[in-house]
Coordinates of C-alpha atoms in Angstrom, one line a residue:
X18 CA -59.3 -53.2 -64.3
X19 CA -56.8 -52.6 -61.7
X20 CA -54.1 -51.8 -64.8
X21 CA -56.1 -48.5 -65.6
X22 CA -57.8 -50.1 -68.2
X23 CA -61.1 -49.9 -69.0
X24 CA -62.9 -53.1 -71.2
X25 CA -66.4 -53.7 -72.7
X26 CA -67.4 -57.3 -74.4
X27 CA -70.5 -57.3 -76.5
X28 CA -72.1 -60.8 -77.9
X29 CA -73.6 -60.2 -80.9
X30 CA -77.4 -60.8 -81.0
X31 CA -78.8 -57.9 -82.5
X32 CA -79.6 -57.3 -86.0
X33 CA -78.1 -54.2 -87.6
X34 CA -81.6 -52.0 -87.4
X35 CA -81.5 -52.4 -83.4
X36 CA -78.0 -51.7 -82.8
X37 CA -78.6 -48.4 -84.7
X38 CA -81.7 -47.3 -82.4
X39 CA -79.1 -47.3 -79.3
X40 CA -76.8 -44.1 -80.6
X41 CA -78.2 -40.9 -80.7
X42 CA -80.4 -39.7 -84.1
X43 CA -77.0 -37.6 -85.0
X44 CA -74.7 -40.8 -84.7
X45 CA -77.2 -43.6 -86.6
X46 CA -77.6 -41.5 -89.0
X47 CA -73.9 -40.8 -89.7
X48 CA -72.9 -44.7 -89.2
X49 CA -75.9 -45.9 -91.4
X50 CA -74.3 -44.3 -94.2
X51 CA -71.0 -45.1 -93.0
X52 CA -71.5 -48.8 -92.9
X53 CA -72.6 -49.0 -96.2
X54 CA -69.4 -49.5 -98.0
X55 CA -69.4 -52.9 -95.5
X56 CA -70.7 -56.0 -97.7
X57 CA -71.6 -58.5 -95.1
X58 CA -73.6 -57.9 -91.9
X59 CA -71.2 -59.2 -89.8
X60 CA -68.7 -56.6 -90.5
X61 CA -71.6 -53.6 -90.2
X62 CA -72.4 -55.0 -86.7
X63 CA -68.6 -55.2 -85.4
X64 CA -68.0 -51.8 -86.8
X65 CA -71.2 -50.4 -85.0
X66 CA -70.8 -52.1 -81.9
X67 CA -67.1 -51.2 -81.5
X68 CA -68.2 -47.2 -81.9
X69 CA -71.3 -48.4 -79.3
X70 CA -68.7 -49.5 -76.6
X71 CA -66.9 -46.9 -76.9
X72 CA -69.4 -44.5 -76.4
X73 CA -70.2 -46.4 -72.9
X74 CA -66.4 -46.8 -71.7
X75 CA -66.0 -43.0 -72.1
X76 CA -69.5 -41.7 -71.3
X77 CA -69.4 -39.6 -74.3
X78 CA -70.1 -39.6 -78.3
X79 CA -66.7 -40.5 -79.8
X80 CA -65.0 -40.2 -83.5
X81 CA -62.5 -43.4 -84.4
X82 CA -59.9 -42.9 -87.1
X83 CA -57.0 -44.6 -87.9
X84 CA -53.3 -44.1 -88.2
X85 CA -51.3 -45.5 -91.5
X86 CA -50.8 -48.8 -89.6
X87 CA -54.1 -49.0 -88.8
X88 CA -54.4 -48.6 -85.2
X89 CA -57.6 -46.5 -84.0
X90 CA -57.5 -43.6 -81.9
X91 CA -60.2 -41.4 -80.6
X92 CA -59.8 -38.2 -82.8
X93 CA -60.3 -35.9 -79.4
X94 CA -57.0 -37.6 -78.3
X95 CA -59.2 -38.3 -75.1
X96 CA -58.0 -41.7 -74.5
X97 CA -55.7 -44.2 -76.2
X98 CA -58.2 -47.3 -77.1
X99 CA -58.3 -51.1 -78.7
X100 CA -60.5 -52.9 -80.7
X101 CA -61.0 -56.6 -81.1
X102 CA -63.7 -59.0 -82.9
X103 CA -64.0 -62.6 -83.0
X104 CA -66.5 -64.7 -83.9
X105 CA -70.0 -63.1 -82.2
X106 CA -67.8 -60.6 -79.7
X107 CA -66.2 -57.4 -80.3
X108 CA -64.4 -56.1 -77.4
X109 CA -62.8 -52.8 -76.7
X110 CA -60.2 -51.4 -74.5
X111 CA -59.1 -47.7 -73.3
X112 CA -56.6 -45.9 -71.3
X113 CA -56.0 -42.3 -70.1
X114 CA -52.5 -41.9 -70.5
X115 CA -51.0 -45.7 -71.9
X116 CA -51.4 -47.3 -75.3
X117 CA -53.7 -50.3 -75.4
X118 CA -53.8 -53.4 -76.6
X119 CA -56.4 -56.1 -76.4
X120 CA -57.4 -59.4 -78.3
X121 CA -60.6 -61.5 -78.3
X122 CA -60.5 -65.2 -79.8
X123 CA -63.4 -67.9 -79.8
X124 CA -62.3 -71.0 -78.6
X125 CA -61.8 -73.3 -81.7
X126 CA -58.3 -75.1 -82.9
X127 CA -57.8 -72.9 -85.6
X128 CA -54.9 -71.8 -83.6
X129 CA -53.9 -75.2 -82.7
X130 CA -53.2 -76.3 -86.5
X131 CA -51.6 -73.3 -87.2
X132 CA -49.0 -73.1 -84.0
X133 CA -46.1 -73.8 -86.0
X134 CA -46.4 -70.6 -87.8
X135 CA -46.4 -68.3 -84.7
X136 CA -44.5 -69.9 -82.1
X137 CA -41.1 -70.7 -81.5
X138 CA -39.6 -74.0 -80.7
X139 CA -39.2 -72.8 -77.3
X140 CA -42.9 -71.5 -76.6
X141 CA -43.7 -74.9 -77.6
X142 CA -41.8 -77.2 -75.9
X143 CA -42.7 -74.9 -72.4
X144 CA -46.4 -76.6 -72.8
X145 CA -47.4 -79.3 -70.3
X146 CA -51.1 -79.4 -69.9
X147 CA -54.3 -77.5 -71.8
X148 CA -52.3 -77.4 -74.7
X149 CA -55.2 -76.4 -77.2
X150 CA -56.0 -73.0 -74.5
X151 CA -52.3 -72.5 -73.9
X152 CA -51.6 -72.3 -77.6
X153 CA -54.7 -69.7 -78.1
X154 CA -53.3 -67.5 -75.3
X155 CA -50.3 -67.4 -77.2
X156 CA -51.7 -66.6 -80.0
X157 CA -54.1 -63.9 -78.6
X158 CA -50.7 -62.7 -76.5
X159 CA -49.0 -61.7 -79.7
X160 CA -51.9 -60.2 -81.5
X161 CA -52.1 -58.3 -78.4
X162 CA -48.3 -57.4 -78.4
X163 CA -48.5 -56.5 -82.5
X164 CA -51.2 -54.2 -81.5
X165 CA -49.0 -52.4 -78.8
X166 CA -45.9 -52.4 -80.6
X167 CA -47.7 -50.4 -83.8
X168 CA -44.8 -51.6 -86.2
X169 CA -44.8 -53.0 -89.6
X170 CA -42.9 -56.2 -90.6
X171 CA -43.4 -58.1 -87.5
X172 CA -42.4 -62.1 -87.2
X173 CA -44.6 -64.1 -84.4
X174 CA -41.9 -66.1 -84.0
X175 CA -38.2 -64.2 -84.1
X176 CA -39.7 -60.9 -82.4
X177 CA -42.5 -61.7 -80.3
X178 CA -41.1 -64.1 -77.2
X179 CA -43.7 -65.4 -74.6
X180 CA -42.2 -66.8 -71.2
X181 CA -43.7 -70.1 -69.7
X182 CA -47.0 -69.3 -68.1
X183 CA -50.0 -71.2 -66.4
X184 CA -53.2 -71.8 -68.0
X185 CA -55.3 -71.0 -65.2
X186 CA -58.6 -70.9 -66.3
X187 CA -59.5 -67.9 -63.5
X188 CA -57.3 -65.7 -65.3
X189 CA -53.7 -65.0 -65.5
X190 CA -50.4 -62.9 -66.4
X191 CA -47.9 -63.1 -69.1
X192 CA -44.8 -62.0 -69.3
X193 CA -44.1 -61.4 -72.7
X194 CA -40.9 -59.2 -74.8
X195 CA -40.2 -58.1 -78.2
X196 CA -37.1 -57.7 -80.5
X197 CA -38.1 -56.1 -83.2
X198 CA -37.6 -52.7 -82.4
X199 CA -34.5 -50.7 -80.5
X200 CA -36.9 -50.3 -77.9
X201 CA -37.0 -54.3 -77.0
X202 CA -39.9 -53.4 -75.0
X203 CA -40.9 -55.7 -72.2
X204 CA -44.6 -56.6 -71.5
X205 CA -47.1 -57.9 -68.5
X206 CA -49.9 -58.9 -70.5
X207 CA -53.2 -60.0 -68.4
X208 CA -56.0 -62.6 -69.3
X209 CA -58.9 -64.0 -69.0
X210 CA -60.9 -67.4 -69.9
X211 CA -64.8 -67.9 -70.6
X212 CA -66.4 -70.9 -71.5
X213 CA -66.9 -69.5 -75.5
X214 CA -63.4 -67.1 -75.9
X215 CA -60.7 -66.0 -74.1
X216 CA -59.0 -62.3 -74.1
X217 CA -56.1 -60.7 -73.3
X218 CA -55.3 -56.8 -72.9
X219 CA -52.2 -55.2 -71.9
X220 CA -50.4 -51.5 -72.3
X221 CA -47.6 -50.0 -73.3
X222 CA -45.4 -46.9 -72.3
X223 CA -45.8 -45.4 -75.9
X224 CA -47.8 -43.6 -77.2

């Protein structure tokens, strides 16, 4: 991407046997016994796949751990990196030097029914057309601005503000700000649309 960022999408069409044959004999057999404390195979496969991506962004075998919050990082400190799943996709994101932030949603009105709870009066009123994609790239905005921010106690609505924006289904830019911390960082979040999800990835100054 021409923001420094580097993103891999996977669909999810494996079983968890075959995603294990594509990491080295060292790796499957550390994740097979990692992913065991996962019930569901759903959650083995977004767990695998996310340390599979990341292993192609970078070129290299790669260690995730995460911070109290829960944000991942590579432990080599190589990179600064996102992960995302939705229904059938996991996607991950890295930088060199910026902290990442990216968010994958399947297109469904979940989002739609729940709008109320995550955006303002504002946000809502600047929708015209596309209202049921505009309100998922809202939503998939803030995930995506939570994820940057790395702080606790965070209201969609009174700290994460999302400025009128056009649904182009090529691809787009928001420009979004926070006021939850001292900071009040600002944001230039970029997106994109595909027929089943869409996603939307930005960075950050911090680190």
């Amino acid at each position: 991407m021409d923001d420094g960022c580097e993103i891999a999408v996977w669909k999810i069409e494996e079983s968890v046997d075959e995603i294990l044959t594509l990491f080295s004999k060292k790796q499957a057999k550390k994740y097979a016994k990692e992913i065991e404390r996962f019930q569901f195979p759903k959650r083995k496969l977004e767990f695998l796949i996310s340390r599979l991506l990341l292993n192609i962004i970078t070129n290299s075998e790669k260690t995730v751990t995460y911070n109290k919050s829960g944000r991942p990082f590579l432990t080599d400190e190589s990179c600064e990196i996102s992960i995302s799943h939705t229904q059938n996709y996991v996607a991950v994101a890295a930088h060199s030097s910026h902290r990442v932030g990216i968010d994958i949603e399947v297109r469904r009105d979940k989002a739609a029914r729940l709008k109320n709870k995550f955006m303002s009066q504002t946000e809502l009123d600047s929708i015209v057309d596309d209202a049921q994609e505009h309100i998922l790239l809202h939503w998939s905005a803030k995930e995506t601005m939570f994820k940057l921010m790395d702080e606790q106690s965070v209201d969609f609505i009174d700290h994460l503000h999302i400025l009128p924006f056009s649904c182009d289904f090529d691809g787009g830019e928001f420009y979004c700000h926070e006021t939850r911390t001292e900071q009040e960082q600002s944001f230039n979040l970029k997106f994109l649309m595909f027929d089943d999800f869409v996603m939307v990835w930005g960075t950050s100054s911090l680190s």
